PDB file of C-alpha atoms in Angstrom:
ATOM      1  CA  UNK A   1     -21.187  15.687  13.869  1.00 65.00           C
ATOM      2  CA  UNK A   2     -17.988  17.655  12.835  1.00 83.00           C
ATOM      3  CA  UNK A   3     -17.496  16.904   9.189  1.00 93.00           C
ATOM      4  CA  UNK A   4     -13.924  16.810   7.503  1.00 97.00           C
ATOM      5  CA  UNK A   5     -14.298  17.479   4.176  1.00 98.00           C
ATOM      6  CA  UNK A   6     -16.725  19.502   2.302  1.00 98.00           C
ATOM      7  CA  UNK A   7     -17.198  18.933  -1.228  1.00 98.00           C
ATOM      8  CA  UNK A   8     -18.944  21.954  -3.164  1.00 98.00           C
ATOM      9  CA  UNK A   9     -19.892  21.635  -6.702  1.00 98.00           C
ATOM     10  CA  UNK A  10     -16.580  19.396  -7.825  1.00 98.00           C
ATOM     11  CA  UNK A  11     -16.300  19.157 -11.569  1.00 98.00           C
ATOM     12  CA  UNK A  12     -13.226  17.166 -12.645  1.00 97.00           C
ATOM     13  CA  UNK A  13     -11.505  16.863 -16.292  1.00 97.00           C
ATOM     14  CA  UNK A  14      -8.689  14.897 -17.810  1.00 93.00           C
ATOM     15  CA  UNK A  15      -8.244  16.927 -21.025  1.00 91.00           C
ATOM     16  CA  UNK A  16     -11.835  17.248 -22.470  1.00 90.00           C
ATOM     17  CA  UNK A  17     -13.321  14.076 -20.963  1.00 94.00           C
ATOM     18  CA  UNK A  18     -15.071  14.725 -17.480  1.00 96.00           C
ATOM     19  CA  UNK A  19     -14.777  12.399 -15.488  1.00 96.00           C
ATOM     20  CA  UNK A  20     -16.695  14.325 -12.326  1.00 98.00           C
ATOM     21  CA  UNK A  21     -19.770  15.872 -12.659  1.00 98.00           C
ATOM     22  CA  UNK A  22     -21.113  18.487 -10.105  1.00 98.00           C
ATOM     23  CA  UNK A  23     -20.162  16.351  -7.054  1.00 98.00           C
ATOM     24  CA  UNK A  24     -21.439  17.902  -3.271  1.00 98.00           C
ATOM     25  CA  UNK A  25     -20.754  15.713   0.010  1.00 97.00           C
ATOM     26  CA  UNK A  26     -19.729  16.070   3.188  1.00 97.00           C
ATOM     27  CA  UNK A  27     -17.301  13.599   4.902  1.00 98.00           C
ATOM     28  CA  UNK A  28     -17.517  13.017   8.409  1.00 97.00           C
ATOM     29  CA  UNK A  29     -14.670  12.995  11.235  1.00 96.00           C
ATOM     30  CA  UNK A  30     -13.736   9.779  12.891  1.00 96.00           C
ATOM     31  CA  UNK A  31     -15.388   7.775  10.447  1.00 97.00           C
ATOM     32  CA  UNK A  32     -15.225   5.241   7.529  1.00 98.00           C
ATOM     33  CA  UNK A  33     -17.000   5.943   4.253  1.00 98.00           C
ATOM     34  CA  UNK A  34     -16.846   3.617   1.419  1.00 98.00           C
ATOM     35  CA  UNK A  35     -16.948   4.703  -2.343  1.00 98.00           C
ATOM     36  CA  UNK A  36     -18.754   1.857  -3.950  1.00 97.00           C
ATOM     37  CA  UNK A  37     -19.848   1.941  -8.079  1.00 96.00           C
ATOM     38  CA  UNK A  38     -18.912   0.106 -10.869  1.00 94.00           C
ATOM     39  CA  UNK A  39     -15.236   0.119 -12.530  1.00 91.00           C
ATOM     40  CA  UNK A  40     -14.337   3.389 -14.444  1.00 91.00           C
ATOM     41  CA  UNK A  41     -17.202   5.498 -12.855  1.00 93.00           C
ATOM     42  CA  UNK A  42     -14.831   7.957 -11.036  1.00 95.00           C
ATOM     43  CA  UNK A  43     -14.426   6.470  -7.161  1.00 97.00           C
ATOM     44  CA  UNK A  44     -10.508   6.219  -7.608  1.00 96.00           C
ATOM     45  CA  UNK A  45     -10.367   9.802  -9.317  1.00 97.00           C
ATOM     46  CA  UNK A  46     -12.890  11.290  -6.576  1.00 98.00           C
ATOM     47  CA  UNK A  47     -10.465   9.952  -3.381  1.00 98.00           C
ATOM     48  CA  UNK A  48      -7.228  11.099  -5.647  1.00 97.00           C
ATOM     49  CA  UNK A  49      -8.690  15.049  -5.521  1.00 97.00           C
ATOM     50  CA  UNK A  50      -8.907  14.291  -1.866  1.00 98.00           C
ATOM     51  CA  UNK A  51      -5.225  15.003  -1.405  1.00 97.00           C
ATOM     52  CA  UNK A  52      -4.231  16.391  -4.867  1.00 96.00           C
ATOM     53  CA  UNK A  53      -3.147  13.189  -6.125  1.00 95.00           C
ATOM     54  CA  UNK A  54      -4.537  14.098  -9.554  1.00 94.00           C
ATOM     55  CA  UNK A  55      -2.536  17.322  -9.836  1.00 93.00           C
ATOM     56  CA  UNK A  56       0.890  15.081 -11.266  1.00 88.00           C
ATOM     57  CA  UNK A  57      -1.420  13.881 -14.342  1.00 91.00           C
ATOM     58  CA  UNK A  58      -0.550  16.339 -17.359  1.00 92.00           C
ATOM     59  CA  UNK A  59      -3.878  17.556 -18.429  1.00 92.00           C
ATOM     60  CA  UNK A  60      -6.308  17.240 -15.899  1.00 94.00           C
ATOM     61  CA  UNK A  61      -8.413  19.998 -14.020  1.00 94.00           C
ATOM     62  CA  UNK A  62     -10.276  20.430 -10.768  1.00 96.00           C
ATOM     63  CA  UNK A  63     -13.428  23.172 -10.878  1.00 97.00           C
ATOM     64  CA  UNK A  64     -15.520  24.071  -7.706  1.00 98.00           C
ATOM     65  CA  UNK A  65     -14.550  23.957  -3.457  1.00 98.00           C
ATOM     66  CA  UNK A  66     -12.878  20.518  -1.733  1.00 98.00           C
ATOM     67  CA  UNK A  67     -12.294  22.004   2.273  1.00 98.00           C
ATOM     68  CA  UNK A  68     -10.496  20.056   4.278  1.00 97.00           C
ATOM     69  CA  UNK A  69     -12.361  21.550   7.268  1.00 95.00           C
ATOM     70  CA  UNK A  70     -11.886  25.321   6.894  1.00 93.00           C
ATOM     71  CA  UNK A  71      -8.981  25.607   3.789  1.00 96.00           C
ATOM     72  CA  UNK A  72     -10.357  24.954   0.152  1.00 97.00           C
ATOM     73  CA  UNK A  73      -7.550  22.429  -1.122  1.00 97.00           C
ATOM     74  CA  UNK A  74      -8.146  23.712  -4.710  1.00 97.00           C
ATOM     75  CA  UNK A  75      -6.496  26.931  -3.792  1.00 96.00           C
ATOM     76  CA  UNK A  76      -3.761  27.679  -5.703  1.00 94.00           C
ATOM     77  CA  UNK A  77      -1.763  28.872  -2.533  1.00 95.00           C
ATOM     78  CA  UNK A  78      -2.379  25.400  -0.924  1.00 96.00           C
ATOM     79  CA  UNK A  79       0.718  23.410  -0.056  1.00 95.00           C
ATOM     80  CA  UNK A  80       0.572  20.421  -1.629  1.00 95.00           C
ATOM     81  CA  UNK A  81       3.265  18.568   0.365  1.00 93.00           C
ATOM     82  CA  UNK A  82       1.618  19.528   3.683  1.00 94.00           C
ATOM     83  CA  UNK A  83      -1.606  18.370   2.400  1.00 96.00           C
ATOM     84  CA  UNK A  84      -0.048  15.229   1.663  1.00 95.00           C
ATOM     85  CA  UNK A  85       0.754  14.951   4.980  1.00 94.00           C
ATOM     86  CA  UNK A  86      -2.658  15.445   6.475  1.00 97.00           C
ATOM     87  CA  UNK A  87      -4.263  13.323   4.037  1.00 97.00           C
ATOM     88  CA  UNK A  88      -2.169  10.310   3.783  1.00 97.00           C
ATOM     89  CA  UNK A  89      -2.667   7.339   0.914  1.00 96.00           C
ATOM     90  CA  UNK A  90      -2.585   3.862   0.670  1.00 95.00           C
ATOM     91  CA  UNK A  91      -2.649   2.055  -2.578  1.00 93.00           C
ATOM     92  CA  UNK A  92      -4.560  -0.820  -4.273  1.00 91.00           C
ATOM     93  CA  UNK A  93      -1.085  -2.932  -4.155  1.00 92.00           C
ATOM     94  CA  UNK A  94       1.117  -2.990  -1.675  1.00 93.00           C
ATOM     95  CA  UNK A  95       4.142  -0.621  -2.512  1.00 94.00           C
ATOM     96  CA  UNK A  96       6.603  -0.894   0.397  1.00 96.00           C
ATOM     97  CA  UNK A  97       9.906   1.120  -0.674  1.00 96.00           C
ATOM     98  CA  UNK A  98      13.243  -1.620  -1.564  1.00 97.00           C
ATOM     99  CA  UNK A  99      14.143  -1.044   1.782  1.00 97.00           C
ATOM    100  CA  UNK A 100      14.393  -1.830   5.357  1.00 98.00           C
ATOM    101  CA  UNK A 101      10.933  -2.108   7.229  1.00 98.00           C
ATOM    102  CA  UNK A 102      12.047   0.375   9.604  1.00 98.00           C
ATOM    103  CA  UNK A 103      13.361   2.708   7.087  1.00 98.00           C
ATOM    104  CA  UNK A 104       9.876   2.586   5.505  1.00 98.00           C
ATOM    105  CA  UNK A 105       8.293   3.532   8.494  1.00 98.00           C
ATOM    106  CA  UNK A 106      11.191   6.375   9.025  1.00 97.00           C
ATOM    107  CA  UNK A 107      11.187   7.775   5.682  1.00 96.00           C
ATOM    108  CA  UNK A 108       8.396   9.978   5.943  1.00 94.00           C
ATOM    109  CA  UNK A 109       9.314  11.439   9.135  1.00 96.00           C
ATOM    110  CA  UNK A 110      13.168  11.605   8.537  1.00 96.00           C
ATOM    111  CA  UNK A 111      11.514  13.727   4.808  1.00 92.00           C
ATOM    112  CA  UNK A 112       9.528  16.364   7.552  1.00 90.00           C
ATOM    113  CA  UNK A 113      12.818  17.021   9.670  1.00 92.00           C
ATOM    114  CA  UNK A 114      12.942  14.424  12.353  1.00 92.00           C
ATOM    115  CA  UNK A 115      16.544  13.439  12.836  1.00 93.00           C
ATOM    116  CA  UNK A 116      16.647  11.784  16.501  1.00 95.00           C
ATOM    117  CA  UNK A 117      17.301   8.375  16.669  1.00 95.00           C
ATOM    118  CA  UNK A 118      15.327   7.630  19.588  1.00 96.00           C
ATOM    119  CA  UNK A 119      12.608   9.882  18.309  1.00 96.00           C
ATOM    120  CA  UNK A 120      12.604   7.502  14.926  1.00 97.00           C
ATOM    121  CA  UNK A 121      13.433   4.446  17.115  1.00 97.00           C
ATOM    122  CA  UNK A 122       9.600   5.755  18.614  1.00 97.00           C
ATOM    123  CA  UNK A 123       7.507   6.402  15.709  1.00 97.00           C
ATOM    124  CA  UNK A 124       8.518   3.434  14.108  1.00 98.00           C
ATOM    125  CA  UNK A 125       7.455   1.315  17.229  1.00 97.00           C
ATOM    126  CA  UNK A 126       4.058   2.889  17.743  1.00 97.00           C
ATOM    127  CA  UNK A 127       3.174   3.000  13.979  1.00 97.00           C
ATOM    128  CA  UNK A 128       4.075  -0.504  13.795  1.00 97.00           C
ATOM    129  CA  UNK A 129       1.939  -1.338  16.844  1.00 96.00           C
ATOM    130  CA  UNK A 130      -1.079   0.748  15.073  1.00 95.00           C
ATOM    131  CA  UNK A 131      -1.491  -1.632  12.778  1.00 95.00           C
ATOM    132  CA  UNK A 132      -0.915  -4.684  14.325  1.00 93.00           C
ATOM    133  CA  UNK A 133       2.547  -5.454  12.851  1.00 96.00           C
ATOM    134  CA  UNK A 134       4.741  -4.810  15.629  1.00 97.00           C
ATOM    135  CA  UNK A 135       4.890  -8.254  17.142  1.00 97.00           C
ATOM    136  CA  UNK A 136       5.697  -9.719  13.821  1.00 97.00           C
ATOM    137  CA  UNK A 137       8.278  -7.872  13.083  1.00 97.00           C
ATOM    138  CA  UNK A 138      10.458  -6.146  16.138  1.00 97.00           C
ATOM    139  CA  UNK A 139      13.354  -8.682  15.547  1.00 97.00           C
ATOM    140  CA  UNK A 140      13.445  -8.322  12.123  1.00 97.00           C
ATOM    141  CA  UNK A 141      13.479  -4.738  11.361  1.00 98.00           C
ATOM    142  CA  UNK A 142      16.641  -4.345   9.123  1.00 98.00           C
ATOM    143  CA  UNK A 143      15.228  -7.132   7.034  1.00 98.00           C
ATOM    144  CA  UNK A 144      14.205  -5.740   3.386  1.00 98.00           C
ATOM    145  CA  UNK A 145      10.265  -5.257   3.247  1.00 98.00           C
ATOM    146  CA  UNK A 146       9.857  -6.794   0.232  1.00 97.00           C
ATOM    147  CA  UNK A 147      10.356 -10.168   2.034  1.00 97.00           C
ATOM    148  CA  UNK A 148       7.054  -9.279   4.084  1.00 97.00           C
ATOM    149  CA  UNK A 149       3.417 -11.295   3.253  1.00 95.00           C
ATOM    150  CA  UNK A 150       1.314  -9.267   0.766  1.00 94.00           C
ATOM    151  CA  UNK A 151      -1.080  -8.520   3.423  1.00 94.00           C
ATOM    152  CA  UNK A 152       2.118  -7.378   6.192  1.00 96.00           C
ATOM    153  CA  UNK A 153       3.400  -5.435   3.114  1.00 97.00           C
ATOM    154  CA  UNK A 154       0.343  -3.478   2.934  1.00 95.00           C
ATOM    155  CA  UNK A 155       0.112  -3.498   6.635  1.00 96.00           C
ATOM    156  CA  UNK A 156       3.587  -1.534   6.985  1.00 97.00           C
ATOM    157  CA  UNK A 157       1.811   0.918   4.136  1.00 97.00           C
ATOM    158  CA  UNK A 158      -0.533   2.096   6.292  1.00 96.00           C
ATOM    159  CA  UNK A 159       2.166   2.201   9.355  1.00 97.00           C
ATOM    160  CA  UNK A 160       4.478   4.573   6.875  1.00 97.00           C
ATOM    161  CA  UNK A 161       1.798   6.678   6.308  1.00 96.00           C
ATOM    162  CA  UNK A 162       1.014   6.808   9.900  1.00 97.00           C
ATOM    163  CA  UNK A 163       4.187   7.724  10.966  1.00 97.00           C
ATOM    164  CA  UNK A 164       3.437  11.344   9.591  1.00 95.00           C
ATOM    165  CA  UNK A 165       0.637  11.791  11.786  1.00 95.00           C
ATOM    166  CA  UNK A 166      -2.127  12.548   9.387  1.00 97.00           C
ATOM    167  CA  UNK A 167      -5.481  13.338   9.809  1.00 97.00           C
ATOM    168  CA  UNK A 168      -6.834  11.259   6.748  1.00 98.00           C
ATOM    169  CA  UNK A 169      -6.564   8.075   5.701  1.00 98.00           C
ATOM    170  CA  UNK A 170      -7.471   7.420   1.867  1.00 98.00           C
ATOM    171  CA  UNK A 171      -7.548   4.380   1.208  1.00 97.00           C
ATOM    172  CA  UNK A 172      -7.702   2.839  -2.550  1.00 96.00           C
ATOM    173  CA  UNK A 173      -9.026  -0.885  -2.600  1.00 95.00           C
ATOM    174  CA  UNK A 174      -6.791  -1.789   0.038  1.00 94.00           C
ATOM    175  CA  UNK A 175      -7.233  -5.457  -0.095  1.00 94.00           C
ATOM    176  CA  UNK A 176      -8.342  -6.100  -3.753  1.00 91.00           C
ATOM    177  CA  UNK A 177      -4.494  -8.190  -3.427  1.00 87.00           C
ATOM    178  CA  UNK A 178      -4.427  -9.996  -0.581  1.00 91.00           C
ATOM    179  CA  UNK A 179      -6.115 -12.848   0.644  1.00 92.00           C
ATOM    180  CA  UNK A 180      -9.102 -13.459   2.897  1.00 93.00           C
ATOM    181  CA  UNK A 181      -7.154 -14.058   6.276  1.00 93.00           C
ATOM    182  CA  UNK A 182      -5.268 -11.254   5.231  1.00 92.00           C
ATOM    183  CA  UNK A 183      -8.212  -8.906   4.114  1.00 94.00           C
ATOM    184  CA  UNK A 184     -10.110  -9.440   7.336  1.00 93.00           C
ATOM    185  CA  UNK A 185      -6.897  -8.486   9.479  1.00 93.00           C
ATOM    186  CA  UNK A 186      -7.064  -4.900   7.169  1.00 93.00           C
ATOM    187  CA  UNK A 187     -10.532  -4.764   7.808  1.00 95.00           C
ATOM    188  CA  UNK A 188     -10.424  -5.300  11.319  1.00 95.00           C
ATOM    189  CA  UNK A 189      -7.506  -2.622  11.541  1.00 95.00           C
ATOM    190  CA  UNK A 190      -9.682   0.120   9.763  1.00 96.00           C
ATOM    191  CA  UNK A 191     -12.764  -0.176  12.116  1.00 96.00           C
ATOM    192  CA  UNK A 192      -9.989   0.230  14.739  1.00 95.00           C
ATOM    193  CA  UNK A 193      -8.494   3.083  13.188  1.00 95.00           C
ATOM    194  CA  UNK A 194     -11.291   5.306  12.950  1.00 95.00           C
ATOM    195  CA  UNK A 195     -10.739   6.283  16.116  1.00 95.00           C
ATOM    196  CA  UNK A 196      -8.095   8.589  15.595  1.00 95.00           C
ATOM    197  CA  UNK A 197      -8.147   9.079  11.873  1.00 96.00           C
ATOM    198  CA  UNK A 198     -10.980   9.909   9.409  1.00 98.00           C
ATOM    199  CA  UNK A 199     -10.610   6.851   6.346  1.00 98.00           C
ATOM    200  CA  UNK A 200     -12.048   6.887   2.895  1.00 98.00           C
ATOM    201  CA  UNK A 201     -12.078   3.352   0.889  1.00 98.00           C
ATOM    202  CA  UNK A 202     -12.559   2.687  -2.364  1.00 97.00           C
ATOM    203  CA  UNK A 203     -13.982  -0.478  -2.727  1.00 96.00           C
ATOM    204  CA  UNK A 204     -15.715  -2.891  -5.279  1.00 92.00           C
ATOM    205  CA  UNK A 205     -16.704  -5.390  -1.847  1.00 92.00           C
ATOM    206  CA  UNK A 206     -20.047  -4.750  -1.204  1.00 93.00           C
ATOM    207  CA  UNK A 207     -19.792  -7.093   1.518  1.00 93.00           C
ATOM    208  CA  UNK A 208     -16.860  -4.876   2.707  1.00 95.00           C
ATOM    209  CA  UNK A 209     -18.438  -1.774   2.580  1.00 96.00           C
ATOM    210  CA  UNK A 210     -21.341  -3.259   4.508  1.00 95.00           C
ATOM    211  CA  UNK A 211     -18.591  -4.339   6.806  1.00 96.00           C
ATOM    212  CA  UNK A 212     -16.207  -1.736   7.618  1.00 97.00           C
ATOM    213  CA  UNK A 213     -18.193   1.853   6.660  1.00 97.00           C
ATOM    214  CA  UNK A 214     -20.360   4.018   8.462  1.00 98.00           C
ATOM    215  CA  UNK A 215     -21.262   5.920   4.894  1.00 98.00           C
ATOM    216  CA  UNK A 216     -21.403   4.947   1.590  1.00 98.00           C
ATOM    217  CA  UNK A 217     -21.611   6.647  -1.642  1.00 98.00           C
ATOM    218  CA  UNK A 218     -22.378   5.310  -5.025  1.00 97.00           C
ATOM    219  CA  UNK A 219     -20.679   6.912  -7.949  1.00 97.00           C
ATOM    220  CA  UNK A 220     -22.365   6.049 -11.657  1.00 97.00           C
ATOM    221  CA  UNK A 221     -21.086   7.326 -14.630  1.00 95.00           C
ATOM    222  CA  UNK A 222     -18.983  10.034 -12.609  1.00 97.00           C
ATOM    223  CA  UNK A 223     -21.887  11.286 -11.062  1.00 97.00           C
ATOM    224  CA  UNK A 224     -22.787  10.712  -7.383  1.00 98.00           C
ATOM    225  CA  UNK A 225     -26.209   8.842  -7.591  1.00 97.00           C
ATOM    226  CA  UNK A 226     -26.581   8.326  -3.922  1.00 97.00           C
ATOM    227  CA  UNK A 227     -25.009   8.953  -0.762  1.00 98.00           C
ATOM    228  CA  UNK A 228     -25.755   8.301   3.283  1.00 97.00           C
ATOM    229  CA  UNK A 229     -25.532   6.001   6.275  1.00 97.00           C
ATOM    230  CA  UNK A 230     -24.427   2.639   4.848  1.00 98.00           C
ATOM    231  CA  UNK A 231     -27.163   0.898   6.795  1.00 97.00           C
ATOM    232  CA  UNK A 232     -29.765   3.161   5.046  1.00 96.00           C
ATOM    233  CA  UNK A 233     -28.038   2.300   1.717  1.00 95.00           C
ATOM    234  CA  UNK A 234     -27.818  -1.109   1.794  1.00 95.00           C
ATOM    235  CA  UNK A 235     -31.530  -1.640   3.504  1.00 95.00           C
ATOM    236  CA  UNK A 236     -33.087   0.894   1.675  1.00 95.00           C
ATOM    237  CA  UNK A 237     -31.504   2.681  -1.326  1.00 95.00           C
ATOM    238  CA  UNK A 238     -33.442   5.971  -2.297  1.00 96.00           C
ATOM    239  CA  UNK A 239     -32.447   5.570  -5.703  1.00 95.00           C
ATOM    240  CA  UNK A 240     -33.162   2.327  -8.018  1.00 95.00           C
ATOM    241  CA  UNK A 241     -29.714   2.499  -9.396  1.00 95.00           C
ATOM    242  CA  UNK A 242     -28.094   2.178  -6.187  1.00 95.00           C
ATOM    243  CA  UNK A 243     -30.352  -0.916  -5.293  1.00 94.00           C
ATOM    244  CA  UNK A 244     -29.827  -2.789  -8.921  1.00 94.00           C
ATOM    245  CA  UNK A 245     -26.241  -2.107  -8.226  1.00 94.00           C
ATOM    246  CA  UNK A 246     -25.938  -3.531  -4.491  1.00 93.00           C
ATOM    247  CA  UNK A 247     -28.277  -6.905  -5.481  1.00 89.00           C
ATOM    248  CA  UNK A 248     -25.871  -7.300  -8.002  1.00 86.00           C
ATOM    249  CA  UNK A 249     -27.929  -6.712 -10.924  1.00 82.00           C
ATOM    250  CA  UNK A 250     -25.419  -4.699 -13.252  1.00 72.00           C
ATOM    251  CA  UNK A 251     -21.637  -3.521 -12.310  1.00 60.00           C
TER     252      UNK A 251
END
């Protein structure tokens, strides 16, 4: 299987604490994998060097070889806003713009050059179909977004970002703020998006991650203690760490 990213030797520093330590993965196309570990163990700033996110914090540093397939994103002659739009992000709470809910979905692509009305009038329809929004919302789409549920808020998050047409989905505890009903339509839209996008979740759910991913990788202490098929991980852990951390017996 094709992968999408390949991590090499990623060593990762905000000032002089470091936060990664000697990190090597590969990702895999058209699939879900779930970062799973307890709170401050470097999940969040592991999916954030994914697309660079970490650059706009003042004294942190990246060391060793992220490819996004065949271009090291570390480069210094990367483009950083193109990146951005190949590996698209969607937050822990939802963060729709205090705007329209079309002119969410239309911001991104009016930002990359698309001016056509009936072009915009079309990405906004299909991104809104993608995730299951469209139905809910066609009649209303000059309404401000911030009138939206919590869970169609961060809904129309994903849409924005798939109105760029990225390649990557990174996805940061996407329902640690919404409720159940809500949560399972997110889940249910991820398992249906990984057939078109590659998607990387950060998530404290184990149940989730048992749920929605096809790999999972425990991160202790900024180190990466354990990583494979999530069946394998859940059913039988290689490491004891990753197994007292699963059952629930510290994190």
């Amino acid at each position: 299987m094709a992968c999408k990213f390949r991590i090499e030797n990623l060593n990762f520093y905000y000032r002089e604490n470091h936060v990664l330590k000697n990190i090597n993965m590969a990702i895999q196309n058209n699939r879900v994998t779930s970062l799973i570990g307890p709170s401050g163990c470097g999940k969040t700033t592991f999916l954030r060097n994914l697309n660079r996110m970490n650059d706009l914090i003042e004294g942190s540093r990246a060391e060793g070889r992220i490819f996004l397939e065949d271009e090291d994103i570390l480069s210094p002659n990367t483009d950083v806003v193109e990146l951005r739009k190949r590996v698209g992000m969607v937050f822990q709470k939802p963060n729709p713009f205090p705007m329209s809910i079309y002119d969410n979905v239309a911001y991104g692509p009016r930002i990359h050059g698309t001016k056509s009305k009936k072009e915009l009038d079309e990405i906004v329809e299909s991104s809104l179909k993608a995730v299951g929004l469209w139905d809910e919302v066609k009649d209303r789409l000059r309404d401000s977004a911030l009138r939206l549920s919590g869970g169609q808020q961060q809904r129309l998050c994903i849409a924005r970002v798939l109105a760029v047409e990225p390649e990557v989905l990174l996805m940061d505890e996407p329902c640690s703020a919404l409720d159940p009903i809500s949560t399972l339509k997110v889940e249910e839209l991820v398992l249906k998006l990984k057939e078109n996008y590659t998607i990387v979740v950060v998530t404290h759910n184990m149940q989730q991650a048992a749920r929605i991913s096809d790999y999972t990788a425990f991160f202790l202490n900024g180190e990466l203690v354990e990583y494979g098929p999530t069946v394998e991980m859940f059913h039988a852990p290689k490491d004891r760490r990753t197994e007292d951390y699963i059952t629930g017996r510290f994190g």
